[in-house]
Amino acid sequence: MRHFAIVGSGPAGFYTAEALSKAYGDQARIDILDRYPVPYGLIRFGVAPDHQSLKAVSKRYDKVADEPGVDFIGNVTVGRDISVDELLDLYDAVILAIGAPHDRKLGILGEDLPGVVGSAEFVGWYNGHPEFADLDPPLGGSHAAVIGNGNVALDCARILSKTQHEFEGSDIVGHALQALEASTIKTVTILGRRGPHQIAMTPKELGELGHLEQASPVVDGADFPPIEADDALEPGHRKSITILREFAGTPPDSSKPKRMVFDFFAKPLRIEGDGKAERIIVERTELDEGGSARGTGEIYEVPASLVITAIGYSTPPIEGVPYDKRGGKFRNEGGIVGDRLYAVGWARRGPTGTIGTNRPDGYEVAEQVAAAMPAGGGDDRVGVEGLKRLLTERGVMPTDYDDWRKIEETEVGRARPGSPREKFVRVEDWLAALGR
Ligand code: NAP
């Protein structure tokens, strides 16, 4: 019998569990660990609450968890409650699927002022991430800015611009819905350091901005290269640029009070304000020969009492695991980090790609594991029995999948759209729902 530990219960963790379960059948036990008492990682805390069709993939993960050889072990922090070396003693292989939950920093002056938040914090706040329940983003001004031209920047700008009515059917957490409803922000400026052709936004996500109840996108047609330049673009990307061109050709709807302004060729130099963010000092850029942003020396201000940086994420290091500081991920060769130690998903590749990208990624790593450790063998590792013994000694009380289903049935399991609640999303509340 083989014993495998997957650390992290987001998409990468679940797809790897699915692949290992298929490869080994009843010849392996697969434990999916998570630091939170509830599973799903990015699906729960990262995917936008108004993108329910994306969140529905968790149903597929439930099926994986229902496999007899697969278990969820929540409320265990690897690196704190148990080390990777200890896991390697207990299991045949350990697969790190911890994602990239930390915000990359801009590295500019004023980034630490109150009112400047990373997208992981902001997204976590509206998704009920316990670490960010107290974020309290300042929504009382008239101007906000989102730095970055990827899909996360779009998520943040859209959430800031939607009405309460537009959140119906979403699972946005109550405290965020209430705060957003009271928000006075009228203009959200989306700052991209390069041009429209260099965006990392996908067509469906961009297209949504054209149909919001109270907000209109504003794009300056002068930012685009001649239309013939679009021919060379990959079709999906060309579609995104076409949508942007349509926005540029449509005057903002005067019946809608909110604006989402795309400010291209705009590189933030510093964030200023009297004890809190009030404005971003920006330098106009142009593309150099290599396609990078080069400053032109033209400086201007963008007002913003809330600044959200959405410029990418990094994986936190874990003691004893080789780490690629520049890439913000574990150092690995095709998913292999070390002897019997693997990484999948964003912890392997860095923070790019959709949820679906994690499927081939997980299957590829599972194949590597299966090639190195054929079914039928085993090193007499004790697996979960040893893990539970160690955790008990350390006073750590893990949760399992049944616990998670019990939590889901209670008030603290999820927020209900349209019914604002007090701040409740804390690990203690989840555990209290289990009577612990
Ligand atoms: P991303 O796609 O890598 O975009 C990051 C953006 O930040 C880029 O526009 C980048 O510009 C900009 N940036 C980086 N450093 C910067 C700096 N110092 N100053 C100014 N701008 C800077 O990352 P993401 O938006 O975090 O998304 C992560 C992944 O999740 C992506 O693959 C995304 O598609 C996916 N995602 C998908 C969905 C969806 O499908 N609905 C939703 C959310 C996220 P440069 O290009 O100039 O570097």
Coordinates of C-alpha atoms and ligand atoms in Angstrom, one line a residue:
M1 CA 0.0 0.0 0.0
R2 CA 1.2 3.5 -0.9
H3 CA 0.6 6.6 1.2
F4 CA 0.5 10.0 -0.4
A5 CA 0.1 13.4 1.2
I6 CA -1.1 16.3 -0.9
V7 CA -0.6 19.6 0.8
G8 CA -3.3 22.1 -0.3
S9 CA -7.0 21.4 -1.2
G10 CA -7.4 23.8 -4.1
P11 CA -7.7 22.8 -7.8
A12 CA -4.1 21.6 -8.1
G13 CA -4.4 19.4 -5.0
F14 CA -7.7 17.9 -6.1
Y15 CA -6.7 17.2 -9.7
T16 CA -3.6 15.5 -8.4
A17 CA -5.6 13.4 -6.0
E18 CA -8.0 12.5 -8.8
A19 CA -5.1 11.4 -11.0
L20 CA -3.3 9.4 -8.2
S21 CA -6.6 7.8 -7.3
K22 CA -7.1 6.7 -10.9
A23 CA -3.5 5.5 -11.2
Y24 CA -3.4 3.5 -8.0
G25 CA -7.0 2.4 -7.3
D26 CA -7.2 0.7 -4.0
Q27 CA -3.4 0.4 -3.9
A28 CA -2.9 3.8 -2.3
R29 CA -4.3 6.1 0.4
I30 CA -4.3 9.8 -0.5
D31 CA -4.6 12.4 2.1
I32 CA -5.3 16.0 1.1
L33 CA -4.2 18.4 3.8
D34 CA -5.2 22.0 4.2
R35 CA -4.5 24.7 6.8
Y36 CA -8.2 25.6 6.9
P37 CA -11.0 23.3 8.3
V38 CA -12.8 23.6 4.9
P39 CA -11.5 22.5 1.4
Y40 CA -11.2 24.1 -2.1
G41 CA -8.5 26.8 -1.6
L42 CA -8.6 29.1 -4.6
I43 CA -12.1 28.0 -5.6
R44 CA -13.4 29.3 -2.2
F45 CA -11.1 32.2 -1.6
G46 CA -10.0 33.4 -5.1
V47 CA -12.6 32.8 -7.7
A48 CA -15.0 35.8 -7.9
P49 CA -18.3 35.2 -6.1
D50 CA -20.3 36.3 -9.1
H51 CA -18.6 33.6 -11.2
Q52 CA -20.6 30.7 -9.8
S53 CA -20.1 28.5 -12.9
L54 CA -16.4 28.5 -12.2
K55 CA -17.0 27.7 -8.5
A56 CA -19.2 24.7 -9.5
V57 CA -16.1 22.7 -10.3
S58 CA -15.9 22.0 -6.6
K59 CA -18.6 19.4 -7.2
R60 CA -16.1 17.4 -9.2
Y61 CA -13.7 17.7 -6.3
D62 CA -16.4 16.3 -3.9
K63 CA -16.5 13.2 -6.1
V64 CA -12.7 12.8 -5.7
A65 CA -13.1 13.2 -1.9
D66 CA -15.8 10.5 -2.0
E67 CA -13.3 7.9 -3.4
P68 CA -12.6 5.3 -0.6
G69 CA -8.9 5.9 -0.7
V70 CA -9.0 9.7 -0.5
D71 CA -9.4 11.7 2.6
F72 CA -9.4 15.4 3.4
I73 CA -7.5 16.4 6.6
G74 CA -8.2 20.1 7.4
N75 CA -7.0 22.5 10.1
V76 CA -3.4 21.4 9.7
T77 CA -0.7 23.9 8.7
V78 CA 2.3 22.2 7.1
G79 CA 5.5 24.0 8.2
R80 CA 3.9 24.9 11.6
D81 CA 2.0 21.9 12.9
I82 CA 4.1 19.4 11.0
S83 CA 7.2 19.7 8.9
V84 CA 7.7 18.5 5.3
D85 CA 10.5 16.2 6.5
E86 CA 8.1 14.6 9.0
L87 CA 5.5 14.1 6.3
L88 CA 8.2 12.5 4.1
D89 CA 8.9 10.0 6.9
L90 CA 5.2 9.1 7.1
Y91 CA 4.3 9.1 3.4
D92 CA 5.7 7.6 0.2
A93 CA 5.5 10.9 -1.5
V94 CA 4.5 14.5 -0.6
I95 CA 3.0 16.8 -3.2
L96 CA 2.9 20.5 -2.5
A97 CA -0.2 22.2 -3.9
I98 CA -0.3 25.3 -1.7
G99 CA -1.0 27.7 -4.5
A100 CA 0.3 31.3 -4.5
P101 CA -1.6 33.2 -1.8
H102 CA 0.7 36.1 -1.3
D103 CA 0.6 39.4 -3.2
R104 CA 3.6 40.5 -5.2
K105 CA 4.8 43.9 -4.1
L106 CA 5.2 46.9 -6.4
G107 CA 8.2 48.1 -4.6
I108 CA 7.3 51.8 -4.7
L109 CA 7.0 54.5 -2.1
G110 CA 3.7 54.7 -0.3
E111 CA 2.8 51.1 -1.0
D112 CA 2.3 50.6 2.8
L113 CA 0.0 53.5 3.3
P114 CA -3.5 52.7 4.7
G115 CA -5.8 52.3 1.7
V116 CA -3.4 50.3 -0.4
V117 CA -4.3 46.6 -0.4
G118 CA -3.2 43.7 -2.4
S119 CA -5.6 41.8 -4.6
A120 CA -5.2 38.6 -2.5
E121 CA -6.4 40.6 0.5
F122 CA -9.3 42.3 -1.3
V123 CA -10.4 39.2 -3.1
G124 CA -10.1 37.2 0.2
W125 CA -12.1 39.9 2.0
Y126 CA -15.1 39.6 -0.3
N127 CA -14.8 35.8 -0.5
G128 CA -14.8 35.4 3.3
H129 CA -11.2 34.4 3.8
P130 CA -10.7 34.4 7.6
E131 CA -7.3 36.2 7.4
F132 CA -8.9 39.2 5.7
A133 CA -12.3 39.5 7.5
D134 CA -11.0 42.7 9.2
L135 CA -9.6 44.3 6.0
D136 CA -12.2 47.0 6.0
P137 CA -11.1 48.5 2.6
P138 CA -11.8 52.3 2.4
L139 CA -14.9 52.6 0.2
G140 CA -15.9 56.1 1.3
G141 CA -14.1 58.1 -1.4
S142 CA -15.1 58.8 -4.9
H143 CA -12.0 57.3 -6.7
A144 CA -10.4 53.9 -6.5
A145 CA -7.6 52.5 -8.7
V146 CA -6.6 48.9 -9.6
I147 CA -3.0 48.4 -10.7
G148 CA -2.5 45.6 -13.2
N149 CA -4.0 44.5 -16.5
G150 CA -4.8 40.8 -15.7
N151 CA -8.1 39.0 -14.9
V152 CA -7.7 39.6 -11.2
A153 CA -7.6 43.4 -11.8
L154 CA -10.8 43.0 -13.8
D155 CA -12.4 41.0 -11.0
C156 CA -11.6 43.7 -8.4
A157 CA -12.8 46.5 -10.7
R158 CA -16.1 44.7 -11.5
I159 CA -16.8 43.8 -7.8
L160 CA -16.3 47.5 -6.9
S161 CA -18.7 48.6 -9.6
K162 CA -21.6 46.1 -9.2
T163 CA -24.9 46.8 -7.5
Q164 CA -26.4 44.7 -4.8
H165 CA -28.9 43.4 -7.3
E166 CA -26.1 42.2 -9.5
F167 CA -24.7 40.0 -6.7
E168 CA -27.9 38.0 -6.6
G169 CA -27.1 34.3 -7.1
S170 CA -23.4 34.9 -6.0
D171 CA -21.9 33.7 -2.8
I172 CA -20.3 37.0 -1.8
V173 CA -19.8 37.1 1.9
G174 CA -22.3 39.3 3.8
H175 CA -19.9 41.8 5.4
A176 CA -18.5 42.6 2.0
L177 CA -21.9 42.9 0.3
Q178 CA -23.0 45.4 3.0
A179 CA -19.8 47.5 2.7
L180 CA -20.0 47.5 -1.1
E181 CA -23.6 48.6 -1.1
A182 CA -22.6 51.6 1.1
S183 CA -19.6 52.4 -1.2
T184 CA -19.4 55.9 -2.7
I185 CA -16.8 55.0 -5.3
K186 CA -17.8 56.3 -8.7
T187 CA -14.6 56.0 -10.7
V188 CA -12.3 52.9 -10.8
T189 CA -9.1 53.5 -12.8
I190 CA -7.4 50.4 -14.1
L191 CA -3.7 51.1 -14.6
G192 CA -1.7 49.1 -17.1
R193 CA 2.0 49.8 -17.4
R194 CA 1.8 48.7 -21.1
G195 CA -0.8 49.0 -23.9
P196 CA -4.0 47.4 -24.9
H197 CA -2.2 44.7 -27.0
Q198 CA -0.3 43.7 -23.8
I199 CA -3.3 43.0 -21.5
A200 CA -3.6 39.7 -19.8
M201 CA -7.4 39.9 -19.7
T202 CA -9.7 37.2 -21.4
P203 CA -12.7 38.0 -23.6
K204 CA -15.5 36.7 -21.4
E205 CA -14.2 38.6 -18.4
L206 CA -13.7 41.9 -20.4
G207 CA -17.0 41.6 -22.1
E208 CA -18.8 41.5 -18.7
L209 CA -17.9 45.2 -18.2
G210 CA -20.0 46.2 -21.1
H211 CA -23.2 45.0 -19.4
L212 CA -23.1 46.4 -15.8
E213 CA -26.1 48.1 -14.4
Q214 CA -24.5 51.2 -13.1
A215 CA -21.0 51.3 -14.6
S216 CA -19.6 52.0 -18.1
P217 CA -16.1 51.2 -19.3
V218 CA -14.0 54.1 -20.6
V219 CA -11.2 53.4 -23.1
D220 CA -9.2 55.9 -25.1
G221 CA -9.0 54.9 -28.8
A222 CA -5.7 56.8 -29.2
D223 CA -4.0 54.1 -27.1
F224 CA -4.4 51.4 -29.8
P225 CA -2.0 50.6 -32.6
P226 CA -3.5 50.6 -36.1
I227 CA -6.2 47.9 -36.4
E228 CA -4.2 45.9 -38.9
A229 CA -1.8 45.1 -36.0
D230 CA -4.6 43.0 -34.5
D231 CA -4.3 40.4 -37.3
A232 CA -1.1 39.0 -35.9
L233 CA -2.7 38.3 -32.5
E234 CA -3.7 34.9 -31.2
P235 CA -7.5 34.6 -31.8
G236 CA -8.6 34.7 -28.1
H237 CA -6.4 37.7 -27.4
R238 CA -7.6 39.4 -30.6
K239 CA -11.2 39.0 -29.3
S240 CA -10.2 40.8 -26.1
I241 CA -8.7 43.6 -28.1
T242 CA -11.8 43.8 -30.2
I243 CA -13.9 44.2 -27.1
L244 CA -11.6 47.0 -25.9
R245 CA -11.9 48.7 -29.2
E246 CA -15.7 48.5 -29.0
F247 CA -15.5 50.1 -25.5
A248 CA -13.4 52.9 -27.0
G249 CA -15.9 53.4 -29.8
T250 CA -18.9 53.6 -27.4
P251 CA -19.5 56.8 -25.4
P252 CA -20.1 56.0 -21.7
D253 CA -23.7 55.6 -20.8
S254 CA -24.8 58.9 -19.3
S255 CA -27.6 57.1 -17.3
K256 CA -24.9 55.1 -15.4
P257 CA -23.1 57.0 -12.6
K258 CA -20.0 54.8 -12.4
R259 CA -17.0 54.6 -14.7
M260 CA -14.3 52.0 -15.1
V261 CA -11.4 53.9 -16.8
F262 CA -8.7 52.0 -18.6
D263 CA -5.5 54.0 -18.2
F264 CA -2.9 52.4 -20.5
F265 CA 0.8 53.1 -20.7
A266 CA 0.6 54.2 -17.0
K267 CA 3.4 53.2 -14.6
P268 CA 2.9 53.9 -10.9
L269 CA 5.9 55.7 -9.5
R270 CA 4.6 56.3 -5.9
I271 CA 1.5 56.5 -3.8
E272 CA 1.0 59.7 -1.9
G273 CA -1.4 61.0 0.7
D274 CA -1.7 62.5 4.2
G275 CA -1.3 59.4 6.3
K276 CA -3.4 57.4 3.8
A277 CA -3.6 56.8 0.1
E278 CA -5.0 59.8 -1.8
R279 CA -3.3 59.7 -5.2
I280 CA -1.0 57.7 -7.4
I281 CA 1.8 59.5 -9.1
V282 CA 2.1 57.9 -12.6
E283 CA 4.6 58.1 -15.4
R284 CA 3.3 57.8 -19.0
T285 CA 5.2 55.0 -20.8
E286 CA 5.8 53.8 -24.3
L287 CA 6.9 50.4 -25.5
D288 CA 10.6 49.8 -26.2
E289 CA 11.9 47.6 -28.9
G290 CA 11.6 44.5 -26.7
G291 CA 7.9 45.4 -25.8
S292 CA 8.7 46.5 -22.2
A293 CA 7.4 49.7 -20.7
R294 CA 9.8 52.6 -20.9
G295 CA 9.1 55.9 -19.0
T296 CA 8.6 59.0 -21.1
G297 CA 9.1 61.5 -18.3
E298 CA 5.5 62.7 -18.5
I299 CA 4.2 62.6 -14.9
Y300 CA 0.6 62.9 -13.8
E301 CA -1.7 62.1 -10.8
V302 CA -4.5 59.6 -10.5
P303 CA -6.8 60.2 -7.5
A304 CA -7.5 57.1 -5.4
S305 CA -8.4 56.7 -1.8
L306 CA -8.4 52.9 -2.4
V307 CA -5.6 51.4 -4.3
I308 CA -5.7 47.7 -5.2
T309 CA -2.5 46.1 -6.5
A310 CA -3.3 43.2 -8.8
I311 CA 0.1 42.4 -10.2
G312 CA 0.5 38.7 -9.5
Y313 CA 1.1 36.4 -6.6
S314 CA 3.8 34.3 -5.0
T315 CA 4.0 31.0 -3.1
P316 CA 5.2 31.3 0.5
P317 CA 8.4 29.4 1.2
I318 CA 8.3 26.4 3.5
E319 CA 11.3 25.5 5.7
G320 CA 13.5 22.9 4.1
V321 CA 11.9 23.1 0.6
P322 CA 14.1 24.6 -2.2
Y323 CA 12.6 27.9 -3.2
D324 CA 12.9 30.1 -6.3
K325 CA 12.7 33.6 -4.9
R326 CA 12.5 35.3 -8.3
G327 CA 9.7 33.1 -9.6
G328 CA 7.9 33.1 -6.2
K329 CA 7.5 29.3 -6.3
F330 CA 9.2 26.1 -5.3
R331 CA 12.3 25.2 -7.2
N332 CA 11.4 22.2 -9.3
E333 CA 12.2 20.3 -12.5
G334 CA 8.9 19.4 -14.1
G335 CA 7.2 19.2 -10.7
I336 CA 10.0 17.3 -9.0
V337 CA 11.3 19.3 -6.0
G338 CA 13.4 16.6 -4.4
D339 CA 13.5 13.0 -3.4
R340 CA 9.8 11.9 -3.1
L341 CA 8.8 15.6 -2.9
Y342 CA 6.8 17.2 -5.7
A343 CA 5.0 20.5 -6.5
V344 CA 1.9 21.1 -8.6
G345 CA -0.2 24.1 -9.7
W346 CA 0.9 27.6 -9.0
A347 CA 3.4 26.4 -6.4
R348 CA 5.1 24.6 -9.3
R349 CA 4.5 26.9 -12.3
G350 CA 4.0 30.3 -10.8
P351 CA 0.6 32.2 -10.7
T352 CA -0.6 31.8 -14.3
G353 CA -3.3 29.9 -16.1
T354 CA -6.9 29.1 -15.4
I355 CA -8.4 26.5 -13.0
G356 CA -8.4 24.0 -15.9
T357 CA -4.7 24.4 -16.4
N358 CA -4.2 22.6 -13.1
R359 CA -5.7 19.4 -14.5
P360 CA -3.0 18.4 -16.9
D361 CA -0.5 19.7 -14.4
G362 CA -1.8 17.5 -11.7
Y363 CA -2.0 14.5 -14.0
E364 CA 1.5 15.0 -15.2
V365 CA 2.9 15.0 -11.7
A366 CA 0.8 12.0 -10.7
E367 CA 2.4 10.2 -13.7
Q368 CA 5.8 11.0 -12.5
V369 CA 4.9 9.7 -9.0
A370 CA 3.4 6.5 -10.5
A371 CA 6.6 6.0 -12.6
A372 CA 8.8 6.3 -9.6
M373 CA 6.6 4.4 -7.2
P374 CA 4.7 1.6 -9.0
A375 CA 1.4 0.4 -7.5
G376 CA 1.7 -2.8 -5.5
G377 CA 4.9 -1.6 -3.8
G378 CA 5.3 0.4 -0.7
D379 CA 8.0 1.3 1.9
D380 CA 6.0 0.4 5.0
R381 CA 5.2 4.0 5.6
V382 CA 2.5 4.5 8.2
G383 CA 0.7 7.4 6.5
V384 CA -2.4 8.9 8.1
E385 CA -2.1 6.8 11.3
G386 CA 1.3 8.3 12.1
L387 CA 0.1 11.7 11.1
K388 CA -2.9 11.7 13.4
R389 CA -0.7 10.4 16.3
L390 CA 1.7 13.3 15.8
L391 CA -1.1 15.9 15.5
T392 CA -2.8 14.6 18.7
E393 CA 0.5 14.9 20.6
R394 CA 0.7 18.5 19.4
G395 CA -2.8 19.4 20.3
V396 CA -3.9 19.9 16.7
M397 CA -7.5 18.8 15.9
P398 CA -7.9 18.0 12.2
T399 CA -11.2 18.1 10.4
D400 CA -12.4 15.6 7.8
Y401 CA -14.7 15.8 4.8
D402 CA -17.8 14.9 6.9
D403 CA -16.9 17.8 9.2
W404 CA -16.8 20.1 6.2
R405 CA -20.2 19.0 5.1
K406 CA -21.5 19.7 8.6
I407 CA -20.0 23.2 8.5
E408 CA -21.6 23.8 5.0
E409 CA -25.0 23.1 6.5
T410 CA -24.6 25.8 9.2
E411 CA -24.9 29.5 9.1
V412 CA -21.1 29.9 8.9
G413 CA -20.7 27.5 6.0
R414 CA -21.4 30.2 3.4
A415 CA -22.9 33.6 3.1
R416 CA -26.2 33.9 1.5
P417 CA -26.5 36.5 -1.3
G418 CA -28.8 39.3 -0.4
S419 CA -28.6 38.6 3.3
P420 CA -25.8 40.7 4.8
R421 CA -24.4 39.3 8.0
E422 CA -22.0 40.3 10.7
K423 CA -18.4 39.4 10.1
F424 CA -18.3 35.7 10.9
V425 CA -15.7 34.0 8.8
R426 CA -13.1 32.9 11.2
V427 CA -11.5 29.6 11.8
E428 CA -12.9 29.5 15.3
D429 CA -16.4 30.0 13.9
W430 CA -16.0 27.0 11.6
L431 CA -14.7 24.9 14.4
A432 CA -17.5 26.1 16.7
A433 CA -20.0 24.9 14.1
L434 CA -18.6 21.5 14.8
G435 CA -19.0 22.0 18.6
R436 CA -15.2 22.3 19.1
Ligands
NAP1 P1 -1.5 38.2 -14.6 O1 -2.5 37.7 -15.6 O2 -0.1 37.7 -14.6 O3 -1.5 39.8 -14.7 C1 -0.7 40.6 -13.9 C2 -0.7 42.0 -14.4 O4 0.1 42.8 -13.5 C3 -0.1 42.2 -15.8 O5 -0.9 43.1 -16.6 C4 1.2 42.8 -15.5 O6 1.7 43.7 -16.5 C5 0.9 43.6 -14.3 N1 2.1 44.0 -13.5 C6 3.0 43.1 -13.0 N2 4.0 43.8 -12.3 C7 3.6 45.1 -12.4 C8 4.2 46.3 -11.9 N3 5.3 46.3 -11.2 N4 3.6 47.5 -12.2 C9 2.4 47.5 -12.9 N5 1.8 46.4 -13.4 C10 2.4 45.2 -13.2 O7 -2.0 37.9 -13.1 P2 -3.4 37.9 -12.4 O8 -4.4 39.0 -12.9 O9 -3.1 37.9 -10.9 O10 -4.0 36.5 -12.7 C11 -3.4 35.3 -12.3 C12 -3.9 34.1 -13.2 O11 -5.2 33.8 -12.8 C13 -3.9 34.5 -14.7 O12 -3.6 33.4 -15.4 C14 -5.4 34.8 -14.9 O13 -5.9 34.7 -16.2 C15 -6.1 33.8 -13.9 N6 -7.4 34.3 -13.6 C16 -8.4 33.9 -14.3 C17 -9.7 34.4 -14.1 C18 -10.9 33.9 -14.9 O14 -10.7 33.1 -15.8 N7 -12.1 34.4 -14.7 C19 -10.0 35.3 -13.0 C20 -8.9 35.7 -12.3 C21 -7.6 35.2 -12.6 P3 2.9 43.2 -17.6 O15 2.2 42.4 -18.6 O16 3.4 44.5 -18.1 O17 3.9 42.5 -16.7

